[in-house]
Short mmCIF file of C-alpha atoms and ligand atoms in Angstrom, two decimals:
data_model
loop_
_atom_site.label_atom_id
_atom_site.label_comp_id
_atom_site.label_asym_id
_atom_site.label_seq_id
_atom_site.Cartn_x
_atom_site.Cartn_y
_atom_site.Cartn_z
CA UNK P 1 152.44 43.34 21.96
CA UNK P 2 152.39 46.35 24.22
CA UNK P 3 151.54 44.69 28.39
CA UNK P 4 148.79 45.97 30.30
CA UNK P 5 149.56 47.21 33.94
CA UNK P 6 146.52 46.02 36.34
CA UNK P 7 146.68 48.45 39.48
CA UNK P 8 144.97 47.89 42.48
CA UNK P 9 145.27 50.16 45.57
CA UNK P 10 144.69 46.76 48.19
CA UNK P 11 144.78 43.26 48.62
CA UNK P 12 141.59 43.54 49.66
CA UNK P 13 140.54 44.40 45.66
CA UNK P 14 141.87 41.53 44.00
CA UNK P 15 139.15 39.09 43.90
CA UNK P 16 137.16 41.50 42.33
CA UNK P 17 140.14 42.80 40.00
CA UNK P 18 140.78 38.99 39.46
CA UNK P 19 138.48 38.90 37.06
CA UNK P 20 140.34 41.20 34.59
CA UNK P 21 143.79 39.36 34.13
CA UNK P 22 141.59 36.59 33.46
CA UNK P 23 140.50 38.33 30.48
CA UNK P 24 143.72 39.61 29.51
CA UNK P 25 144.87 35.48 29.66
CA UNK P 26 141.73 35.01 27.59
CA UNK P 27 142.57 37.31 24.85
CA UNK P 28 146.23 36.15 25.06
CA UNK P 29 147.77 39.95 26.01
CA UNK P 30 150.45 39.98 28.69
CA UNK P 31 150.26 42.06 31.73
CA UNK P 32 151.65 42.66 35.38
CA UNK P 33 149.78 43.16 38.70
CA UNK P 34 150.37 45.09 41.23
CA UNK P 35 149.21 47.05 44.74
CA UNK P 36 150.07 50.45 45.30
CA UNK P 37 147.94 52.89 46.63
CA UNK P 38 147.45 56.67 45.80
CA UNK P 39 147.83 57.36 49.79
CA UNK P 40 149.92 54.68 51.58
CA UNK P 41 152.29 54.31 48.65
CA UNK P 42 152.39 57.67 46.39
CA UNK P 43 155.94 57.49 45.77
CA UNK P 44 155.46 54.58 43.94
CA UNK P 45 152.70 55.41 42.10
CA UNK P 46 154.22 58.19 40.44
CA UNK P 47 157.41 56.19 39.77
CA UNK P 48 155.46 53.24 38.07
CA UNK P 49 153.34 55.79 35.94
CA UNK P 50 155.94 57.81 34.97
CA UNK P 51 158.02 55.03 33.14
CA UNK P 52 154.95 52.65 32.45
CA UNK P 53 155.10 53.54 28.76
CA UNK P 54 159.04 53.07 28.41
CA UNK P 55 158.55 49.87 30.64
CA UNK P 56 156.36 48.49 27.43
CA UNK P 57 153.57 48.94 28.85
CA UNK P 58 150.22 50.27 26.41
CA UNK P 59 147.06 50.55 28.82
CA UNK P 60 147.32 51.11 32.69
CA UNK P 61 144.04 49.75 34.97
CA UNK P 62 143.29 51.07 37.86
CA UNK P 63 141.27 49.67 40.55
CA UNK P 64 140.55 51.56 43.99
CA UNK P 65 137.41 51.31 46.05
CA UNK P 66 136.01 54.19 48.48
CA UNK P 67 138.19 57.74 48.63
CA UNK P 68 139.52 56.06 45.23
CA UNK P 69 142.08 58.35 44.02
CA UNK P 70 144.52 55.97 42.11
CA UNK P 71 143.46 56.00 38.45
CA UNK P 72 143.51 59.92 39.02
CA UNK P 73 147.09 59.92 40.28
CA UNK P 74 148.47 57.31 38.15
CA UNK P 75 146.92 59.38 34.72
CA UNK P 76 148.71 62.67 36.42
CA UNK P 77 151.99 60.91 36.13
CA UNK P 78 151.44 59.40 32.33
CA UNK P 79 149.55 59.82 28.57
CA UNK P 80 149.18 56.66 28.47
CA UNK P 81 145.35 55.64 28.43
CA UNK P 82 143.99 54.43 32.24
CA UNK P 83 140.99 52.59 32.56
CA UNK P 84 139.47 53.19 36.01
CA UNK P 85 138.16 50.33 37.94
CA UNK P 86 135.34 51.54 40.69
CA UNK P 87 135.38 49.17 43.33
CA UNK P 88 132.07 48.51 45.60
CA UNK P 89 131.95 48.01 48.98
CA UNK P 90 132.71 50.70 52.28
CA UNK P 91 129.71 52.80 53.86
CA UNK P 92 128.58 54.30 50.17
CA UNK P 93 128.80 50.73 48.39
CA UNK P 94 130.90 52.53 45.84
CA UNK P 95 129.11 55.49 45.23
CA UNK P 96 132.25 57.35 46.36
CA UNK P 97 134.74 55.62 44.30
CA UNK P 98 132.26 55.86 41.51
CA UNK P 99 132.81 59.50 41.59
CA UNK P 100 136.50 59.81 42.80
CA UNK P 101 137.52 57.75 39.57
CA UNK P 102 135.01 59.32 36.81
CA UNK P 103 134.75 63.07 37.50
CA UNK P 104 138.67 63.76 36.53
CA UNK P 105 139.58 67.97 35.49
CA UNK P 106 139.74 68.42 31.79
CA UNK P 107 142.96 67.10 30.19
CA UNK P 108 143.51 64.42 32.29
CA UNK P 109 140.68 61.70 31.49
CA UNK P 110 140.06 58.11 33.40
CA UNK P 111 137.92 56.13 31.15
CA UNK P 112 135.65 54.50 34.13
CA UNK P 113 133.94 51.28 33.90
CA UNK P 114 131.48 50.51 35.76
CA UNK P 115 131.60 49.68 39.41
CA UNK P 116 133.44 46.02 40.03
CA UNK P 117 133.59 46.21 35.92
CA UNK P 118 136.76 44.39 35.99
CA UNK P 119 136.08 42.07 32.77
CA UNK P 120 134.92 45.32 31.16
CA UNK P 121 138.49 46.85 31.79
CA UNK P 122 139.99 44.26 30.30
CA UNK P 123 137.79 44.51 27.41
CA UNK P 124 138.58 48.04 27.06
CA UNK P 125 142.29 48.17 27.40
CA UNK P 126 142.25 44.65 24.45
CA UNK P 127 140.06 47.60 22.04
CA UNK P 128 142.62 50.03 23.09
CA UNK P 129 145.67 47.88 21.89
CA UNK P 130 143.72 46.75 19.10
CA UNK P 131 143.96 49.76 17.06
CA UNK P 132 147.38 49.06 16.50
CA UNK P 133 147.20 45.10 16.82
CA UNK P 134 145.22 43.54 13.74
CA UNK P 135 145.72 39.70 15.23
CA UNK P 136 144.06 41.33 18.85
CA UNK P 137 141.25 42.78 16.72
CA UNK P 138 140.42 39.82 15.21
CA UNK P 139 140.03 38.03 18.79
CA UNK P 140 137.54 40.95 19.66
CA UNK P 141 135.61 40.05 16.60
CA UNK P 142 135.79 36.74 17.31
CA UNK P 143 134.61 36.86 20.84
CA UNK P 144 131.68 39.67 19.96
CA UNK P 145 130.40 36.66 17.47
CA UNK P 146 130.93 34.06 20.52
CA UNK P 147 128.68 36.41 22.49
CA UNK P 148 126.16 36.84 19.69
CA UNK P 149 125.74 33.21 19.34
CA UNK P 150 125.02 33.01 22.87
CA UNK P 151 122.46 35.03 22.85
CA UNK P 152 121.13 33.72 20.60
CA UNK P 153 120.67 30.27 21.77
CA UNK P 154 119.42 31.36 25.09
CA UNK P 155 116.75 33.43 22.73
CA UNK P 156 115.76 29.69 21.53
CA UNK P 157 115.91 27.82 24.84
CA UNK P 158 113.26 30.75 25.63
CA UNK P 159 110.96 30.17 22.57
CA UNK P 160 110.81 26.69 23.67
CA UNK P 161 110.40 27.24 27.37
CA UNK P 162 107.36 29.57 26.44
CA UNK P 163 105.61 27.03 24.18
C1 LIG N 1 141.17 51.67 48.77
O1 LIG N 1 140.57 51.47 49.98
C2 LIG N 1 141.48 50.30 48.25
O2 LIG N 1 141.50 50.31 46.85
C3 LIG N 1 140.36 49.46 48.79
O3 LIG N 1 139.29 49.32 47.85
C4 LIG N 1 139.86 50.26 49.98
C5 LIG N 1 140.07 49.54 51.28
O4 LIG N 1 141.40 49.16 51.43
P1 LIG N 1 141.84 48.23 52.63
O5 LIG N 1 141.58 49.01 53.88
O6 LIG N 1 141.01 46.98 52.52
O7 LIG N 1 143.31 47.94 52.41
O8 LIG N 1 142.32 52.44 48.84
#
């Protein structure tokens, strides 16, 4: 199975970002973490990005918070699909990285979550692998029934709350 590359542009991210390798370990789909940042460590960046996809790599996620610029300049360096990651938090709560990730010039997309949507990138980049991965769709199935179920039961713990 291809890895997932989970990107974060500081320490300072990863409790939020946390929450998406713990989804990849869910669905069983290996991946490697790492900080780098668009502005204190460009170089690097553009090295990772540029060989992600001959490094085995299928999906890159991206998570950056305020002037958040490193989905955008890791999906300048590769075809490969990135999955922004929005991070709250600095004196817009996010509004700014909101933007910075989503509003990307035509040809070079960053599909954006939403803001601290870690789980949801995770989600994304398992659909994203699981066009070519039958066994990986199957877990997605699986888990969408889970979810279903749930909801379900919490519908009946309502009905009898509210009799
Ligand atoms: C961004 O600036 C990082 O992704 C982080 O969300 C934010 C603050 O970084 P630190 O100053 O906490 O390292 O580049």
């Amino acid at each position: 199975m291809k890895k997932v590359a989970v990107l974060m542009g500081s320490d300072s991210d990863w409790p939020t970002v946390r929450a998406a390798c713990a989804q990849l370990d869910a669905f069983g789909i290996p991946y490697e973490a790492h900080i780098m940042s668009a502005h204190r460590s460009p170089a690097q960046v553009a090295d990772f990005a540029s060989h992600a996809r001959k490094n085995g790599f299928g999906v890159i996620i991206c998570a950056a918070g305020m002037a958040a610029h490193l989905a955008g300049a890791v999906a300048a360096n590769t075809t490969l699909p990135v999955v922004g990651i929005p991070i709250k938090g600095g004196a817009m709560d996010g509004l700014d990285a909101l933007l910075a990730t989503v509003q990307m010039p035509s040809g070079i997309p960053v599909a954006t979550v939403a803001l601290d949507g870690a789980k949801n990138a995770a989600v994304l980049a398992a659909q994203i692998l699981a066009v070519s991965d039958g066994d990986l769709a199957g877990w997605l199935d699986a888990a969408r029934k889970d979810m279903a179920a749930q909801i379900e039961e919490k519908d009946a713990t309502l009905q009898g709350e509210i009799r």
